[in-house]
C-alpha positions as a printed NumPy array, in Angstrom:
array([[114.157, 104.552,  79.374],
       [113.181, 107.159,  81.616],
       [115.94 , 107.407,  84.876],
       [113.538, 106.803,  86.994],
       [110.583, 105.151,  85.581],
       [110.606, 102.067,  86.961],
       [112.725, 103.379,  89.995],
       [110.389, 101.102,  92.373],
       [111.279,  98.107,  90.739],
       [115.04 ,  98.312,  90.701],
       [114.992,  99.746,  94.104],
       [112.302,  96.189,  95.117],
       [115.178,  94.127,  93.375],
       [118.087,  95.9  ,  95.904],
       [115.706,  94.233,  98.705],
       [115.197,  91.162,  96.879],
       [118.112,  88.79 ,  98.1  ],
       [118.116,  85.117,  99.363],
       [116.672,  84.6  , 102.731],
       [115.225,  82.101, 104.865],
       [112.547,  84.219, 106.716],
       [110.196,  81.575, 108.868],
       [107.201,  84.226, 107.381],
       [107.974,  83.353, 104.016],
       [107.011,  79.6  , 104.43 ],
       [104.772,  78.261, 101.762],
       [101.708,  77.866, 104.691],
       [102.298,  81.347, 105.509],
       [102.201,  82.377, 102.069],
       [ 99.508,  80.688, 101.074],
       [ 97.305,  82.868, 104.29 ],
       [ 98.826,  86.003, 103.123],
       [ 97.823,  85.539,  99.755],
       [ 94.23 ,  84.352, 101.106],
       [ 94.408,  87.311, 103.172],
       [ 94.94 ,  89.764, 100.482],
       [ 91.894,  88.275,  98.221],
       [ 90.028,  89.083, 100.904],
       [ 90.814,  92.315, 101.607],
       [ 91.135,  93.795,  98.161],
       [ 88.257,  93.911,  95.643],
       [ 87.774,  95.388,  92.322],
       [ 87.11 ,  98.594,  93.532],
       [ 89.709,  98.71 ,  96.776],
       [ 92.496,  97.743,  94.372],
       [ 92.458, 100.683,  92.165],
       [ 94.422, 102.339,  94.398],
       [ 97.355, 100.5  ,  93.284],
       [ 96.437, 101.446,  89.535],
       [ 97.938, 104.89 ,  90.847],
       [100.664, 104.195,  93.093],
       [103.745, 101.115,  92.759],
       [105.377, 100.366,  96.073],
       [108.99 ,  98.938,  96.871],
       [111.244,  99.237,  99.305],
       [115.251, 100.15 ,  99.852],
       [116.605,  99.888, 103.333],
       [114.509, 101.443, 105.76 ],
       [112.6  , 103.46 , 103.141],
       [109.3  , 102.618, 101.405],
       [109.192, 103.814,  97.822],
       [106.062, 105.131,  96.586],
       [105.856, 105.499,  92.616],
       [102.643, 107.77 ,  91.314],
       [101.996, 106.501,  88.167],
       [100.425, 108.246,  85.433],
       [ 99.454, 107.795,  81.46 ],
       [102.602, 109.385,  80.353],
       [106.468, 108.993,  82.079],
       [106.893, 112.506,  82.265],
       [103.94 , 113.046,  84.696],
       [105.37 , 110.2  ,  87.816],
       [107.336, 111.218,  90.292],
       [108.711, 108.98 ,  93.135],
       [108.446, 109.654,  96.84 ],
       [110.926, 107.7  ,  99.671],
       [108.705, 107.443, 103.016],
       [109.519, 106.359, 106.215],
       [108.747, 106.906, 109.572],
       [109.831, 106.184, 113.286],
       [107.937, 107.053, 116.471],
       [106.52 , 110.331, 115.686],
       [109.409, 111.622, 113.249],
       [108.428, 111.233, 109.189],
       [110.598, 111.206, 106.57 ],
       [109.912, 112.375, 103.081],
       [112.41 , 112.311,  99.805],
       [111.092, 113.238,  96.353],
       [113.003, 114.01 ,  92.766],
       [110.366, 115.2  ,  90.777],
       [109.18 , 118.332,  92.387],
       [107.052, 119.631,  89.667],
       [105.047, 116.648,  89.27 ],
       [104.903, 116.147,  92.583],
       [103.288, 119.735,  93.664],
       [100.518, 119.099,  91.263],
       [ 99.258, 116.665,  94.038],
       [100.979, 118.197,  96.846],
       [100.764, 121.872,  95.902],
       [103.815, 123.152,  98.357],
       [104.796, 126.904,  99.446],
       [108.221, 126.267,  98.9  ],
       [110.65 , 126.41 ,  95.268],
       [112.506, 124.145,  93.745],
       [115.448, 124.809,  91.623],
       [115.781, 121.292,  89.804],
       [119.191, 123.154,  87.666],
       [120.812, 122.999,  91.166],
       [119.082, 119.737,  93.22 ],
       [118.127, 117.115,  92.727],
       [116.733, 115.798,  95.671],
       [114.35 , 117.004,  98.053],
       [113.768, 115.249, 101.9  ],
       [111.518, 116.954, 104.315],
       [111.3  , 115.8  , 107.951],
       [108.309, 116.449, 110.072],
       [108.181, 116.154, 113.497],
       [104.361, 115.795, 115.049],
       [102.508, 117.624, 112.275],
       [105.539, 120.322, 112.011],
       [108.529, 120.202, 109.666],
       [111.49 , 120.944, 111.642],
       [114.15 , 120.601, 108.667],
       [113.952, 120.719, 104.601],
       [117.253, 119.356, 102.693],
       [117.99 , 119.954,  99.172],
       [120.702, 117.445,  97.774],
       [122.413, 119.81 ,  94.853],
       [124.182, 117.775,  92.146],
       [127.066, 117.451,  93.619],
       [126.213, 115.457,  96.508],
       [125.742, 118.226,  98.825],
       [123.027, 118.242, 101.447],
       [121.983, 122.183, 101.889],
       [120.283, 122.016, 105.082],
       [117.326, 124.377, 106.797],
       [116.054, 123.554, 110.019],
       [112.779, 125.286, 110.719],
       [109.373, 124.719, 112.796],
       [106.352, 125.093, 111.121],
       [103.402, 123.576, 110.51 ],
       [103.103, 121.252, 107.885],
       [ 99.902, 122.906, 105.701],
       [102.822, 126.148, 105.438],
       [104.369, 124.345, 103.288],
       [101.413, 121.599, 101.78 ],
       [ 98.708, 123.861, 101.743],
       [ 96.114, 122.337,  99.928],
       [ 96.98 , 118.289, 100.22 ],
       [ 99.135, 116.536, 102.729],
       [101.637, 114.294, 101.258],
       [102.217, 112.697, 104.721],
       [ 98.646, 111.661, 105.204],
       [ 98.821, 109.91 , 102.268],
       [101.879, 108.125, 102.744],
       [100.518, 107.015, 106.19 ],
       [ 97.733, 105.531, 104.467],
       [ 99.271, 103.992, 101.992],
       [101.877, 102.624, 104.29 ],
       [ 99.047, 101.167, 106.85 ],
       [ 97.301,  99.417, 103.632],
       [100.841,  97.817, 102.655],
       [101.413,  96.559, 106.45 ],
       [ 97.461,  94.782, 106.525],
       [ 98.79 ,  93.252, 102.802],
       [101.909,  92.505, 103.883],
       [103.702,  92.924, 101.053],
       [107.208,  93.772,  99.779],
       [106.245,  94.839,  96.543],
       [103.66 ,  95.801,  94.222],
       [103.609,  96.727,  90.775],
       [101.136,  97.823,  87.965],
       [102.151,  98.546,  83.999],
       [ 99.557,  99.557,  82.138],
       [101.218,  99.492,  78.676],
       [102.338,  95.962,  79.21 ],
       [ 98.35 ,  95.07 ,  81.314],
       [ 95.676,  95.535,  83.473],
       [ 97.322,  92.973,  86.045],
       [ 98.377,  94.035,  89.506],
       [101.61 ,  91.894,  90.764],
       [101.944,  91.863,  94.726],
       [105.096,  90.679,  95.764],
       [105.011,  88.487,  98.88 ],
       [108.428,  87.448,  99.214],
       [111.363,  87.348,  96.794],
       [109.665,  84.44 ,  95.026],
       [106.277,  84.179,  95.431],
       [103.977,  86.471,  93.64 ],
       [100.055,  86.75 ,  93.61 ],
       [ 98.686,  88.832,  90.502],
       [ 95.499,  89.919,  90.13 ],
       [ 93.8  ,  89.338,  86.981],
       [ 91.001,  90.928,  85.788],
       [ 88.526,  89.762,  83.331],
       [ 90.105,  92.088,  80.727],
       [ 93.464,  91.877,  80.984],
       [ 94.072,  93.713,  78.036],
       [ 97.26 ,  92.254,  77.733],
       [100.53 ,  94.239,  75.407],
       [100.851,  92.074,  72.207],
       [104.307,  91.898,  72.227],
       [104.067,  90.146,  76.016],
       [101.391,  88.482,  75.642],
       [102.603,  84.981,  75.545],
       [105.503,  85.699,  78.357],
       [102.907,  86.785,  80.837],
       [100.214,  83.944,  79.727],
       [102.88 ,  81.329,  80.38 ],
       [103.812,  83.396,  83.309],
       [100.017,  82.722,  84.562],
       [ 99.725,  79.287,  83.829],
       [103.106,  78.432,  85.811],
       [100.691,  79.588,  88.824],
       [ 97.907,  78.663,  90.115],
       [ 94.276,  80.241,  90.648],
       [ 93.399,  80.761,  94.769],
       [ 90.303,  82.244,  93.868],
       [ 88.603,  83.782,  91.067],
       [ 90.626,  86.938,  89.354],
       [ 93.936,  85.847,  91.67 ],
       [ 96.611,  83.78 ,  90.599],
       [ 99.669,  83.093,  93.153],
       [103.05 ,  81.674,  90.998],
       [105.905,  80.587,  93.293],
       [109.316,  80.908,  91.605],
       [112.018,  78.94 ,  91.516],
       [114.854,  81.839,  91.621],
       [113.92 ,  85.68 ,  92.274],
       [111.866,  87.398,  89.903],
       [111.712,  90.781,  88.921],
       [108.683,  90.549,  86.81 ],
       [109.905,  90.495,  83.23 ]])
């Protein structure tokens, strides 16, 4: 398996531990998930037939997905006040949606976190593969360095759509189904299911029983509360 292919997942599964959380009471679930149904429809939600989301620490993790492995990458996003934090490890995928001035040698790093500081980066850090941060503070303005799309912007908005979701997690495979999973705590889960589901042979009758175990909220949206923490299967 690709290193980091499912990188959002086992990062999601770091956050997922035991809690008791007053927001993650089953009437507060149940209006999130209501919530969510009405905020996403068939065409809102193919956003998140492009991007997975989890979360490590203070860090949202934004996986671009794509028809083949080779063509994700995986961007860590945060940000606090008016200071943004970005971390990527797949810099030549990524510059084919963020084409960037700068070059990355991935023989040396492997890592690549660039701060910005009202709509100016003020320091760029390559991680080399030993661990070491090699560190440039600078001021300039951000569309030096993203000069055609702003990968900041599009964080931001992706970030502001998890918060109105309020989610901890979501996930879409297409080679095991057209299904989108959002995780609203660690064990509840509302999937949407669209009429063709278009489901991987091989899973088929995992994820069926997996949908039955749950219960339909409202046409196309199933919400399945777990016993112990799932990771999806």
């Amino acid at each position: 398996m690709n290193r980091l292919k499912h990188i959002a997942t086992i990062l999601l599964l770091a956050f997922l531990t035991g809690c008791s959380d007053p927001k993650f009471s089953d009437s507060n679930i149940q209006n999130q998930a209501k919530k969510i149904t009405n905020l996403l429809d068939s065409n809102s939600i193919q956003i998140f037939h492009k991007w997975n989301f989890g979360i490590r620490g203070d860090y949202e993790i934004w996986t671009n997905l794509s028809t083949s492995a080779s063509t994700e990458y995986t961007c860590l996003y945060q940000t606090k006040k008016d200071t943004s934090y970005l971390r990527f490890y797949q810099p030549y995928t990524f510059t084919k949606d963020f084409h960037c001035s700068l070059s990355f040698d991935t023989s040396k790093f492997w890592q690549f976190n660039i701060d910005m500081y009202q709509d100016k980066i003020f320091r760029i850090t390559f991680v080399d593969n030993q661990g070491q941060d090699h560190v440039n503070d600078t001021s300039v303005a951000v569309e030096k360095i993203f000069t055609d799309n702003n990968p900041f912007d599009t964080l931001n908005k992706l970030s502001i759509l998890k918060e109105k979701l309020g989610v901890i997690g979501i996930e879409y495979r297409k080679y095991i189904g057209e299904f989108i999973e959002f995780w609203l705590s660690p064990y509840d889960k509302l999937t949407y299911l669209p009429d063709n589901l278009n489901l991987n042979q091989n899973s088929q009758k995992f994820w069926l029983d997996d949908f039955n175990q749950g219960k339909t909220i409202r046409k196309n949206w199933n919400l399945h509360k777990y016993d112990k923490q799932r990771d999806g299967g």
